[in-house]
Coordinates of N, CA and C in Angstrom, one line a residue:
M856 N -31.3 52.6 105.9 CA -31.1 51.8 107.1 C -31.2 50.3 106.7
K857 N -30.2 49.6 107.2 CA -30.2 48.1 107.0 C -30.2 47.4 108.3
F858 N -30.9 46.3 108.4 CA -30.8 45.5 109.6 C -30.9 44.0 109.2
N859 N -30.2 43.2 110.0 CA -30.2 41.7 109.7 C -31.4 41.0 110.3
L860 N -32.2 40.4 109.5 CA -33.4 39.7 110.1 C -33.1 38.2 110.4
F861 N -32.1 37.7 109.7 CA -31.9 36.2 109.8 C -30.4 36.0 109.6
R862 N -29.9 35.1 110.5 CA -28.5 34.7 110.3 C -28.4 33.2 110.7
K863 N -27.6 32.5 110.0 CA -27.5 31.0 110.3 C -27.2 30.8 111.8
R864 N -27.9 29.9 112.4 CA -27.7 29.7 113.9 C -26.4 28.9 114.1
S865 N -25.8 29.2 115.2 CA -24.5 28.5 115.5 C -24.7 27.0 115.6
S866 N -26.0 26.6 116.0 CA -26.2 25.1 116.1 C -26.2 24.5 114.7
D867 N -26.3 25.3 113.6 CA -26.3 24.7 112.3 C -24.9 24.5 111.7
I868 N -23.9 24.9 112.5 CA -22.5 25.0 111.9 C -22.1 23.6 111.5
N869 N -22.5 22.5 112.2 CA -22.1 21.2 111.9 C -23.1 20.5 110.9
D870 N -24.1 21.2 110.5 CA -25.0 20.6 109.6 C -24.5 20.8 108.1
P871 N -24.2 19.8 107.4 CA -23.6 19.9 106.1 C -24.5 20.7 105.1
K872 N -25.9 20.5 105.3 CA -26.8 21.2 104.4 C -26.8 22.7 104.7
A873 N -26.6 23.1 106.0 CA -26.6 24.5 106.4 C -25.4 25.2 105.8
N874 N -24.3 24.4 105.7 CA -23.0 25.1 105.2 C -22.9 24.9 103.7
H875 N -23.8 24.2 103.1 CA -23.7 24.0 101.6 C -23.7 25.4 100.9
P876 N -22.8 25.7 100.0 CA -22.8 27.0 99.4 C -24.0 27.4 98.6
E877 N -24.9 26.4 98.4 CA -26.1 26.8 97.6 C -27.1 27.6 98.4
F878 N -27.0 27.5 99.8 CA -27.9 28.2 100.6 C -27.5 29.6 101.0
F879 N -28.3 30.6 100.9 CA -28.0 31.9 101.5 C -28.1 31.7 103.1
T880 N -27.3 32.5 103.8 CA -27.2 32.4 105.2 C -27.7 33.6 106.0
E881 N -28.0 34.7 105.3 CA -28.4 35.9 105.9 C -29.6 36.6 105.1
L882 N -30.5 37.2 105.8 CA -31.6 38.0 105.2 C -31.5 39.4 105.8
I883 N -31.4 40.3 104.9 CA -31.2 41.7 105.3 C -32.3 42.6 104.8
A884 N -32.9 43.4 105.7 CA -34.0 44.3 105.3 C -33.4 45.7 105.1
S885 N -33.7 46.4 104.0 CA -33.2 47.7 103.8 C -34.4 48.6 103.6
D886 N -34.4 49.8 104.3 CA -35.4 50.8 104.2 C -34.8 52.0 103.6
N887 N -35.3 52.3 102.4 CA -34.7 53.5 101.7 C -35.3 54.8 102.0
G888 N -36.1 54.8 103.1 CA -36.7 56.1 103.6 C -38.1 56.3 103.1
T889 N -38.6 55.5 102.2 CA -39.9 55.6 101.7 C -40.9 54.8 102.4
G890 N -40.5 54.0 103.4 CA -41.4 53.1 104.1 C -41.4 51.7 103.5
A891 N -41.0 51.6 102.3 CA -40.9 50.2 101.6 C -39.7 49.5 102.0
I892 N -39.8 48.2 102.3 CA -38.6 47.4 102.8 C -38.3 46.5 101.6
T893 N -37.0 46.5 101.4 CA -36.4 45.5 100.4 C -35.7 44.4 101.2
L894 N -36.0 43.2 100.9 CA -35.3 42.0 101.5 C -34.3 41.5 100.6
T895 N -33.1 41.3 101.1 CA -32.0 40.8 100.3 C -31.4 39.6 101.0
M896 N -31.2 38.5 100.3 CA -30.5 37.3 100.8 C -29.1 37.4 100.5
R897 N -28.2 36.9 101.4 CA -26.8 37.1 101.3 C -26.1 35.9 101.8
D898 N -25.0 35.6 101.1 CA -24.1 34.6 101.6 C -22.7 35.2 101.7
P899 N -22.3 35.6 102.9 CA -21.0 36.3 103.0 C -19.8 35.5 102.6
D900 N -19.9 34.2 102.7 CA -18.8 33.3 102.4 C -18.5 33.3 100.9
T901 N -19.5 33.3 100.1 CA -19.3 33.4 98.6 C -19.5 34.8 98.1
R902 N -19.9 35.7 98.9 CA -20.1 37.1 98.5 C -21.2 37.2 97.4
T903 N -22.2 36.4 97.5 CA -23.3 36.4 96.6 C -24.6 36.9 97.3
F904 N -25.5 37.5 96.5 CA -26.7 38.0 97.1 C -27.8 37.9 96.0
A905 N -29.1 38.0 96.5 CA -30.2 38.1 95.6 C -31.4 38.7 96.3
I906 N -32.3 39.2 95.6 CA -33.6 39.8 96.2 C -34.4 38.6 96.7
F907 N -35.0 38.7 97.9 CA -35.9 37.7 98.4 C -37.1 37.6 97.5
P908 N -37.5 36.4 97.1 CA -38.6 36.2 96.2 C -39.9 36.6 97.0
A909 N -41.0 36.8 96.2 CA -42.3 37.2 96.8 C -43.0 36.0 97.4
I910 N -42.4 35.5 98.5 CA -43.0 34.3 99.1 C -44.0 34.7 100.2
D911 N -45.2 34.1 100.2 CA -46.2 34.3 101.2 C -46.3 33.1 102.1
L912 N -46.6 33.3 103.3 CA -46.9 32.2 104.3 C -48.4 32.0 104.3
L913 N -48.9 30.9 103.9 CA -50.3 30.6 103.8 C -50.8 29.6 104.8
L914 N -52.0 29.8 105.3 CA -52.6 28.9 106.3 C -53.5 28.0 105.5
R915 N -53.4 26.7 105.8 CA -54.2 25.7 105.1 C -54.7 24.6 106.1
S916 N -55.8 23.9 105.7 CA -56.2 22.8 106.5 C -55.2 21.7 106.4
S917 N -54.9 21.1 107.6 CA -53.9 20.0 107.5 C -54.5 18.8 106.8
E918 N -55.8 18.6 106.9 CA -56.5 17.5 106.2 C -56.4 17.7 104.7
D919 N -56.6 19.0 104.2 CA -56.5 19.3 102.8 C -55.1 19.0 102.3
M920 N -54.1 19.5 103.1 CA -52.7 19.3 102.6 C -52.3 17.8 102.7
E921 N -52.8 17.1 103.6 CA -52.4 15.6 103.6 C -53.1 14.9 102.4
R922 N -54.3 15.3 102.1 CA -54.9 14.7 100.9 C -54.2 15.1 99.6
R923 N -53.7 16.3 99.6 CA -53.0 16.8 98.4 C -51.6 16.0 98.3
A924 N -51.0 15.8 99.4 CA -49.7 15.1 99.4 C -49.9 13.6 99.0
D925 N -51.0 13.0 99.5 CA -51.3 11.6 99.1 C -51.5 11.5 97.6
E926 N -52.2 12.5 97.0 CA -52.5 12.5 95.6 C -51.2 12.6 94.8
L927 N -50.3 13.5 95.2 CA -49.1 13.7 94.5 C -48.2 12.5 94.6
R928 N -48.2 11.8 95.8 CA -47.4 10.6 96.0 C -47.9 9.5 95.1
S929 N -49.2 9.4 94.9 CA -49.8 8.4 94.1 C -49.4 8.6 92.6
M930 N -49.0 9.8 92.3 CA -48.5 10.2 90.9 C -47.0 10.0 90.8
G931 N -46.4 9.5 91.9 CA -44.9 9.3 91.8 C -44.1 10.5 92.2
V932 N -44.7 11.5 92.8 CA -43.9 12.7 93.2 C -43.1 12.4 94.4
D933 N -41.8 12.7 94.4 CA -40.9 12.5 95.5 C -41.3 13.4 96.7
N934 N -40.9 13.0 97.9 CA -41.2 13.9 99.1 C -40.6 15.3 99.0
A935 N -39.4 15.3 98.4 CA -38.7 16.6 98.2 C -39.5 17.6 97.3
D936 N -40.4 17.0 96.5 CA -41.2 17.9 95.6 C -42.6 18.1 96.1
L937 N -42.9 17.7 97.3 CA -44.2 18.0 98.0 C -44.2 19.3 98.6
P938 N -45.3 20.0 98.7 CA -45.4 21.3 99.3 C -44.8 21.2 100.8
V939 N -44.0 22.2 101.2 CA -43.6 22.3 102.5 C -44.7 22.6 103.5
V940 N -44.9 21.9 104.6 CA -45.9 22.2 105.5 C -45.3 22.3 106.9
E941 N -45.8 23.3 107.7 CA -45.3 23.4 109.1 C -46.5 23.5 110.0
P942 N -46.7 22.5 110.9 CA -47.8 22.5 111.8 C -47.9 23.8 112.7
L943 N -49.1 24.3 112.8 CA -49.3 25.5 113.7 C -50.2 25.1 114.9
V944 N -51.4 24.8 114.7 CA -52.3 24.3 115.7 C -53.0 23.1 115.2
D945 N -53.8 22.4 116.0 CA -54.5 21.3 115.6 C -55.4 21.6 114.4
G946 N -55.1 20.9 113.3 CA -55.9 21.0 112.1 C -55.5 22.1 111.1
V947 N -54.4 22.9 111.5 CA -54.0 24.0 110.6 C -52.5 23.9 110.4
V948 N -52.0 24.1 109.2 CA -50.6 24.1 108.9 C -50.3 25.4 108.1
A949 N -49.1 25.7 108.1 CA -48.6 26.8 107.2 C -47.8 26.3 106.1
T950 N -47.9 26.9 104.9 CA -47.1 26.5 103.8 C -46.7 27.7 103.0
F951 N -45.7 27.5 102.2 CA -45.1 28.7 101.4 C -45.7 28.7 100.0
G952 N -46.0 29.9 99.5 CA -46.5 30.0 98.2 C -46.1 31.3 97.5
I953 N -46.1 31.2 96.2 CA -45.8 32.4 95.3 C -47.0 32.6 94.4
E954 N -47.6 33.8 94.4 CA -48.8 34.0 93.6 C -48.4 34.2 92.2
Q955 N -49.1 33.4 91.3 CA -48.8 33.5 89.9 C -50.2 33.4 89.2
Q956 N -50.5 34.5 88.5 CA -51.8 34.6 87.7 C -53.0 34.3 88.5
D957 N -53.1 35.0 89.6 CA -54.3 34.9 90.5 C -54.4 33.6 91.2
S958 N -53.4 32.8 91.3 CA -53.4 31.6 92.1 C -52.1 31.4 92.7
Y959 N -52.0 30.5 93.7 CA -50.7 30.3 94.4 C -50.1 29.0 93.9
T960 N -48.8 29.1 93.7 CA -47.9 27.9 93.5 C -47.3 27.6 94.9
L961 N -47.6 26.4 95.4 CA -47.1 26.0 96.7 C -45.7 25.5 96.5
L962 N -44.8 25.9 97.4 CA -43.4 25.6 97.3 C -42.9 24.3 98.0
S963 N -42.1 23.5 97.3 CA -41.6 22.3 97.9 C -40.1 22.6 98.4
D964 N -39.5 21.6 99.1 CA -38.1 21.7 99.5 C -37.2 22.0 98.3
S965 N -37.5 21.2 97.2 CA -36.6 21.4 96.0 C -36.8 22.8 95.4
M966 N -38.0 23.3 95.4 CA -38.2 24.7 94.9 C -37.5 25.7 95.7
L967 N -37.6 25.5 97.0 CA -36.9 26.5 97.9 C -35.4 26.4 97.7
R968 N -34.9 25.1 97.5 CA -33.5 24.9 97.2 C -33.1 25.6 96.0
N969 N -33.9 25.7 95.0 CA -33.6 26.4 93.7 C -33.4 27.8 93.9
E970 N -34.1 28.4 95.0 CA -34.0 29.8 95.3 C -32.9 30.0 96.4
R971 N -32.2 28.9 96.7 CA -31.1 28.9 97.7 C -31.6 29.3 99.1
L972 N -32.8 28.8 99.4 CA -33.5 29.1 100.6 C -33.7 27.8 101.4
R973 N -33.5 27.9 102.7 CA -34.0 26.9 103.7 C -35.3 27.4 104.2
P974 N -36.2 26.5 104.7 CA -37.5 26.9 105.2 C -37.4 28.0 106.3
A975 N -36.4 28.0 107.2 CA -36.4 29.0 108.3 C -36.2 30.4 107.7
M976 N -35.4 30.6 106.7 CA -35.2 31.9 106.1 C -36.5 32.3 105.3
A977 N -37.1 31.3 104.6 CA -38.3 31.6 103.9 C -39.4 32.1 104.8
R978 N -39.5 31.4 106.0 CA -40.5 31.8 107.0 C -40.2 33.2 107.5
T979 N -39.0 33.5 107.8 CA -38.6 34.9 108.3 C -39.0 36.0 107.3
G980 N -38.6 35.7 106.0 CA -38.9 36.7 105.0 C -40.4 36.9 104.7
A981 N -41.1 35.7 104.7 CA -42.6 35.8 104.5 C -43.3 36.5 105.7
L982 N -42.8 36.3 106.9 CA -43.4 37.0 108.0 C -43.1 38.5 108.0
T983 N -41.9 38.9 107.5 CA -41.6 40.3 107.3 C -42.5 40.9 106.3
R984 N -42.8 40.2 105.2 CA -43.7 40.7 104.2 C -45.1 40.9 104.8
L985 N -45.5 40.0 105.6 CA -46.8 40.2 106.2 C -46.9 41.4 107.1
R986 N -45.8 41.6 107.9 CA -45.8 42.8 108.8 C -45.8 44.1 108.0
Q987 N -45.1 44.1 106.9 CA -45.1 45.3 106.1 C -46.5 45.5 105.5
A988 N -47.2 44.4 105.0 CA -48.5 44.6 104.4 C -49.6 44.8 105.4
S989 N -49.4 44.6 106.7 CA -50.5 44.7 107.7 C -51.0 46.1 107.7
Q990 N -50.2 47.1 107.3 CA -50.7 48.5 107.3 C -51.9 48.7 106.4
Y991 N -52.1 47.7 105.5 CA -53.2 47.9 104.5 C -54.4 47.0 104.9
L992 N -54.4 46.4 106.1 CA -55.6 45.7 106.5 C -56.8 46.5 106.8
K993 N -57.9 46.0 106.5 CA -59.2 46.7 106.7 C -59.9 46.1 108.0
L994 N -60.0 46.9 109.0 CA -60.6 46.4 110.3 C -62.0 47.0 110.4
E995 N -63.0 46.2 110.5 CA -64.4 46.6 110.6 C -65.0 46.1 111.9
G996 N -66.0 46.9 112.3 CA -66.7 46.5 113.6 C -66.4 47.4 114.7
G997 N -66.7 47.0 115.9 CA -66.6 47.8 117.1 C -67.1 47.1 118.3
A998 N -67.2 47.8 119.4 CA -67.8 47.2 120.6 C -67.0 45.9 121.0
G999 N -65.7 45.9 120.7 CA -65.0 44.7 121.1 C -64.9 43.6 120.2
R1000 N -65.5 43.7 119.0 CA -65.5 42.6 118.0 C -65.1 43.2 116.7
L1001 N -64.1 42.5 116.0 CA -63.6 43.1 114.8 C -63.6 42.0 113.7
R1002 N -63.8 42.5 112.4 CA -63.6 41.6 111.3 C -62.5 42.2 110.5
V1003 N -61.5 41.4 110.1 CA -60.3 41.8 109.4 C -60.2 41.3 108.0
K1004 N -59.9 42.1 107.1 CA -59.8 41.7 105.7 C -58.6 42.4 105.1
Y1005 N -58.0 41.6 104.1 CA -56.8 42.2 103.4 C -57.3 42.2 101.9
E1006 N -57.8 43.3 101.5 CA -58.5 43.4 100.2 C -57.5 43.4 99.0
E1007 N -56.2 43.6 99.3 CA -55.2 43.5 98.2 C -55.1 42.0 97.8
N1008 N -55.4 41.1 98.7 CA -55.3 39.7 98.3 C -56.1 38.9 99.4
L1009 N -57.4 38.7 99.2 CA -58.2 38.1 100.2 C -57.7 36.7 100.7
D1010 N -57.1 35.9 99.8 CA -56.7 34.6 100.1 C -55.5 34.7 101.2
L1011 N -54.9 35.8 101.4 CA -53.8 36.0 102.3 C -54.3 36.5 103.7
T1012 N -55.6 36.8 103.8 CA -56.1 37.5 105.0 C -55.8 36.7 106.2
A1013 N -56.1 35.4 106.2 CA -56.0 34.6 107.4 C -54.5 34.5 107.9
S1014 N -53.6 34.7 107.0 CA -52.2 34.6 107.4 C -51.8 35.7 108.4
F1015 N -52.5 36.8 108.4 CA -52.2 38.0 109.2 C -52.4 37.6 110.7
L1016 N -53.0 36.5 111.0 CA -53.1 36.1 112.4 C -51.7 35.8 112.9
L1017 N -50.7 35.4 112.1 CA -49.4 35.1 112.5 C -48.6 36.4 112.9
V1018 N -49.1 37.6 112.6 CA -48.4 38.8 113.0 C -49.5 39.7 113.6
A1019 N -50.4 39.1 114.4 CA -51.4 39.9 115.0 C -50.9 41.0 115.9
D1020 N -49.7 40.8 116.5 CA -49.1 41.8 117.4 C -48.8 43.1 116.6
E1021 N -48.8 43.0 115.3 CA -48.4 44.2 114.5 C -49.6 45.1 114.3
W1022 N -50.8 44.5 114.2 CA -52.0 45.3 113.9 C -53.1 45.3 114.9
L1023 N -53.1 44.4 115.9 CA -54.2 44.3 116.8 C -53.9 45.1 118.1
A1024 N -54.8 46.1 118.4 CA -54.7 46.8 119.7 C -55.4 46.0 120.7
S1025 N -54.7 45.0 121.3 CA -55.3 44.0 122.2 C -55.8 44.7 123.5
D1026 N -55.2 45.9 123.8 CA -55.7 46.6 125.1 C -57.1 47.1 124.9
K1027 N -57.7 47.1 123.7 CA -59.0 47.5 123.5 C -60.0 46.4 123.6
L1028 N -59.5 45.2 123.8 CA -60.4 44.0 123.9 C -60.6 43.7 125.4
D1029 N -61.7 43.0 125.7 CA -62.0 42.5 127.0 C -61.4 41.2 127.2
G1030 N -60.1 41.2 127.7 CA -59.4 39.9 127.9 C -58.5 39.6 126.8
E1031 N -58.0 38.3 126.7 CA -57.1 37.9 125.7 C -57.8 37.8 124.4
P1032 N -57.1 38.0 123.3 CA -57.7 37.9 121.9 C -58.1 36.5 121.6
V1033 N -59.3 36.4 121.1 CA -59.8 35.1 120.6 C -60.1 35.3 119.1
F1034 N -59.6 34.4 118.3 CA -59.7 34.5 116.8 C -60.6 33.4 116.3
A1035 N -61.4 33.7 115.2 CA -62.1 32.8 114.5 C -61.7 32.8 113.0
I1036 N -61.1 31.7 112.6 CA -60.6 31.6 111.2 C -61.0 30.3 110.7
G1037 N -61.8 30.2 109.7 CA -62.1 28.9 109.1 C -61.9 28.9 107.6
T1038 N -62.0 30.1 107.0 CA -61.7 30.3 105.6 C -60.5 31.3 105.5
R1039 N -60.0 31.4 104.3 CA -58.8 32.3 104.2 C -59.0 33.7 104.1
V1040 N -60.3 34.1 103.9 CA -60.6 35.5 103.4 C -61.0 36.5 104.5
S1041 N -61.1 36.0 105.8 CA -61.4 37.0 106.9 C -60.9 36.4 108.2
I1042 N -60.7 37.3 109.1 CA -60.4 37.0 110.5 C -61.5 37.7 111.4
H1043 N -62.0 37.0 112.4 CA -62.9 37.6 113.4 C -62.1 37.5 114.7
V1044 N -62.2 38.6 115.5 CA -61.5 38.6 116.8 C -62.3 39.3 117.8
C1045 N -62.3 38.8 119.0 CA -62.9 39.5 120.2 C -62.1 39.2 121.4
G1046 N -62.5 39.7 122.6 CA -61.8 39.4 123.8 C -62.4 38.2 124.6
S1047 N -61.5 37.5 125.3 CA -62.0 36.3 126.0 C -63.0 36.6 127.1
G1048 N -63.0 37.8 127.6 CA -64.0 38.2 128.6 C -65.3 38.7 128.1
D1049 N -65.5 38.8 126.8 CA -66.7 39.4 126.2 C -67.6 38.2 125.8
A1050 N -68.5 37.8 126.7 CA -69.3 36.6 126.5 C -70.2 36.8 125.3
E1051 N -70.8 38.0 125.1 CA -71.7 38.2 123.9 C -70.9 38.0 122.6
S1052 N -69.8 38.6 122.5 CA -69.0 38.5 121.3 C -68.5 37.1 121.1
L1053 N -68.1 36.4 122.1 CA -67.7 35.0 122.0 C -68.8 34.1 121.5
A1054 N -70.0 34.4 121.9 CA -71.2 33.7 121.4 C -71.3 33.9 119.9
G1055 N -71.1 35.2 119.5 CA -71.2 35.6 118.1 C -70.1 34.9 117.3
L1056 N -68.9 34.8 117.8 CA -67.9 34.0 117.1 C -68.2 32.6 117.0
A1057 N -68.8 32.0 118.0 CA -69.1 30.6 118.0 C -70.2 30.3 116.9
Q1058 N -71.1 31.3 116.8 CA -72.2 31.1 115.8 C -71.6 31.2 114.4
I1059 N -70.6 32.1 114.2 CA -69.9 32.3 112.9 C -69.2 31.0 112.6
A1060 N -68.6 30.4 113.6 CA -67.8 29.1 113.3 C -68.7 28.0 112.9
Q1061 N -69.9 28.0 113.5 CA -70.8 26.9 113.3 C -71.6 27.0 111.9
T1062 N -71.8 28.3 111.5 CA -72.6 28.5 110.3 C -71.8 28.8 109.0
T1063 N -70.6 29.4 109.2 CA -69.9 29.9 108.1 C -68.6 29.2 107.8
Y1064 N -67.9 28.8 108.8 CA -66.5 28.3 108.7 C -66.6 26.7 108.5
H1065 N -65.5 26.2 108.0 CA -65.3 24.8 107.8 C -63.8 24.5 107.9

């Protein structure tokens, strides 16, 4: 089974960069029946294709990323070679990374361009990878409060907040989901109507997270 996850928006038609032949314009997911999904990038105009690289969408402190960008600029690094950052909420940004030897290489616009990727397609592919991996999340706790970990790669755990609809049974919570994330290795969640659990999350935020 194949289905198209991403296609160039009609609003991009007059964007010279969007029509540049170096960019792939479609992302296709294929399920061979084993449950594993293969992502393929395709450009129907040039009839070229490639496997989507193992890009992860990572959550980082906006302050940390700004500091890193300033350090790189002071070394003469061009803006195109700075890590791509996308604001999420106050103080938190998302960035793209590829894991190499137990650490992440953060991707810049120029690095994405080398893969013939625009950020929008990179984001779609990375989110699809998170959804596929969410089946391996470890959920601990009960009584309306959960701790979530991804033991295959703890540094990626916080990113699963972006696909919470895939793994969180919110109907078992008392109210709307409330998340506590301050480090990358775990997620805490409870319902907005659960005063006791909310107090517990507040304590965690004050003593553990930064």
